[in-house]
Structures are given as C-alpha cells and as structure tokens.
C-alpha cells in the first residue's frame, strides 16, 4: 500500500509540474523575418491595383496620371455618376448571374449524382467529354451561339445570356459535385430506399442536403464566372437593351477617358458583389472544394 501510494503521489506531482511548465518560445530567426517581409511585399504589389482603383474612384474628375497617391479630398461624384449610368447594368448582371447559377445547378446536380453513384458503362467517356468542353476557347462557343441565337431570336436577351454563361458553369459544377458525391456512403441512400423512398426522393431528401457545401461552392464559382463574363456579353448583344456591367465598363472606357474617377467607381461597384459572396461563403467553399479530396 505504501509503495502504491508513493507511486501515485509521484505521478501526480510530475503531472502538476508538467502541466505548469511552459514550452520556451523560440526567437524569430532572421530567415523568418526575411520570408515574412518578402510575403508582405508580394501581397502589397498584388493589392496595389485594387488600392489604386479605390483611390482614383474617390478623386475629383480628371486624369488618373495626375491623381494624388492618397484620397485626401475624397469625393463621391464618380459614384453618383456611375450609379446613374450603370445602375441598370448592375441589375442586369445580377439577374443573369443568378439565373445562370439556377440553370447550372438544376442540370449539374442530378448529372453529378448519376455519374458518381450509378454504375453505367461509358461514364469515363462522359467525364472525358466534360473535361474537353472546358478546354474549348470561349470565342469558339460564342461564335457558334451567335449563329444559333440569330435564328432563335435569343440575341440581346437575358435568357440567351443565361444559357450562354451556363455552358461554362455546368461542366465545372459537375466536376466539383461529382467528386463530393462519390464519398457519400451508399448505405445512407439504401436506408432511405428501405424506408420507402424512391430514387428521386432519396436524391432530393438525402443527397442534396448532404451535398450543401458542394452546391454552394459550385454555385458561387458559377456566379463569379457569369458576373465577370465579357466575351458572351460582347458577342451576343448588339444593342444597349441588355448590357451587363462588364460591357458597361468597356463602353465607359471609350466615353470617359478624361474622367477616370467615374470609370473606377463603376469598377469598384462591380467588385463588391463578388467580394461579399466570397467573404460570406468562404467556409462553405473550403469544405466543398476539399470534400472530395479524401476518401
């Protein structure tokens, strides 16, 4: 008993001493300081165009070359002019982007589930075709769509741009969501079928909720693709009736070359939706992008 009690006391004393001991903090080496400085310098260089865009947007109307390095006398005249001229273009881009997200997910979600869970011959060929479609230059697709849209009456229409932008969103969404759905245990789907659910009910009530992170990731990237699209907007619109913000800024550059504050203000407003979405959905993006990486 005495030996057991002494052993227990010794272990408790050692645990207390170990718990109270702090590991020594290693001093930062010169190499770490240099690497940190290089990283900060690279980050500053990459973010400088964004800063300069915001700085010019707050400057009085005039040339960007003669602008001050800091917006000491900040003015919002450029934003007022940009909202008056480009407000409709921002709404048009928002409608097109959201519509493209809906169309892409409606097509890509069941396709991803079928390619991930169904054992059908030719799946590898289908996946290879999807990858090949991602490599086709956008100008080739735009020219082909122009001829078809001219016959179908879809030029200068919002539905036409939604369908055109979905050609880029659907393949990417399929690749993202299929990688995630491959890791869904078949036993979960089989349990839903045992409870009486059919294939569609199991897909809607089980697979879709589980794949929420992948859906958000695919939808967000589709939104960003569509929001920043310029090629389809330039090729498939020939009038000002339907004008996305990218095309509006392009026309701005030719009209307001002497008033860069208005141009930069429009560019800042065009950047805000993408920044907000990335900040709000960043945790879902990380989970959805890595969900299919580990089995």
Coordinates of N, CA, C and O in Angstrom, one line a residue, residues 48 52-53 55-57 59-70 256-261 263-264:
X48 N -2.0 46.4 -54.8 CA -1.9 47.8 -55.2 C -2.9 48.2 -56.3 O -3.5 49.3 -56.2
X52 N -5.4 51.3 -55.9 CA -5.3 52.5 -56.9 C -6.7 52.7 -57.5 O -7.1 53.8 -57.8
X53 N -7.4 51.6 -57.7 CA -8.8 51.7 -58.3 C -9.7 52.4 -57.3 O -10.4 53.4 -57.7
X55 N -8.7 54.5 -54.9 CA -8.1 55.8 -54.7 C -8.6 56.7 -55.9 O -9.1 57.8 -55.6
X56 N -8.6 56.2 -57.1 CA -9.0 57.0 -58.3 C -10.5 57.3 -58.2 O -11.0 58.4 -58.6
X57 N -11.3 56.3 -57.7 CA -12.7 56.5 -57.7 C -13.1 57.6 -56.7 O -14.2 58.1 -56.8
X59 N -11.2 60.3 -56.2 CA -10.6 61.6 -56.6 C -11.5 62.4 -57.4 O -12.5 61.9 -58.0
X60 N -11.2 63.7 -57.5 CA -12.1 64.6 -58.4 C -11.9 64.1 -59.8 O -11.0 63.4 -60.2
X61 N -12.9 64.5 -60.7 CA -12.8 64.1 -62.1 C -11.6 64.6 -62.7 O -11.1 65.8 -62.5
X62 N -10.9 63.7 -63.5 CA -9.7 64.1 -64.2 C -8.9 62.9 -64.6 O -9.4 61.8 -64.5
X63 N -7.7 63.2 -65.0 CA -6.8 62.1 -65.4 C -6.3 61.3 -64.3 O -6.0 61.8 -63.2
X64 N -6.1 60.0 -64.5 CA -5.6 59.1 -63.4 C -4.1 59.3 -63.2 O -3.6 59.1 -62.1
X65 N -3.4 59.8 -64.2 CA -2.0 60.0 -64.1 C -1.7 61.2 -63.1 O -0.7 61.1 -62.4
X66 N -2.5 62.2 -63.1 CA -2.3 63.4 -62.3 C -2.9 63.2 -60.9 O -2.9 64.2 -60.1
X67 N -3.5 62.1 -60.6 CA -4.1 61.9 -59.3 C -3.1 61.8 -58.1 O -2.0 61.3 -58.3
X68 N -3.6 62.2 -56.9 CA -2.7 62.1 -55.7 C -2.6 60.6 -55.3 O -3.5 59.8 -55.6
X69 N -1.6 60.3 -54.5 CA -1.4 58.9 -54.0 C -2.4 58.6 -52.9 O -2.7 57.4 -52.7
X70 N -3.0 59.6 -52.3 CA -4.0 59.3 -51.2 C -5.2 60.2 -51.5 O -5.0 61.4 -51.9
X256 N -15.4 58.0 -71.2 CA -15.0 58.8 -70.1 C -13.5 58.7 -69.9 O -13.0 58.6 -68.7
X257 N -12.7 58.7 -71.0 CA -11.3 58.7 -70.8 C -10.7 59.9 -70.1 O -9.6 59.8 -69.6
X258 N -11.4 61.0 -70.0 CA -11.0 62.1 -69.3 C -11.5 62.2 -67.9 O -11.2 63.1 -67.1
X259 N -12.3 61.2 -67.5 CA -12.9 61.2 -66.1 C -12.8 59.8 -65.6 O -13.8 59.0 -65.6
X260 N -11.6 59.4 -65.2 CA -11.3 58.1 -64.7 C -12.0 57.8 -63.3 O -12.1 56.7 -62.9
X261 N -12.3 58.8 -62.6 CA -13.0 58.6 -61.3 C -14.3 57.9 -61.5 O -14.7 57.0 -60.7
X263 N -15.1 55.9 -64.1 CA -14.8 54.5 -64.6 C -14.4 53.7 -63.4 O -14.9 52.5 -63.3
X264 N -13.5 54.1 -62.5 CA -13.1 53.3 -61.4 C -14.2 53.1 -60.4 O -14.2 52.1 -59.7

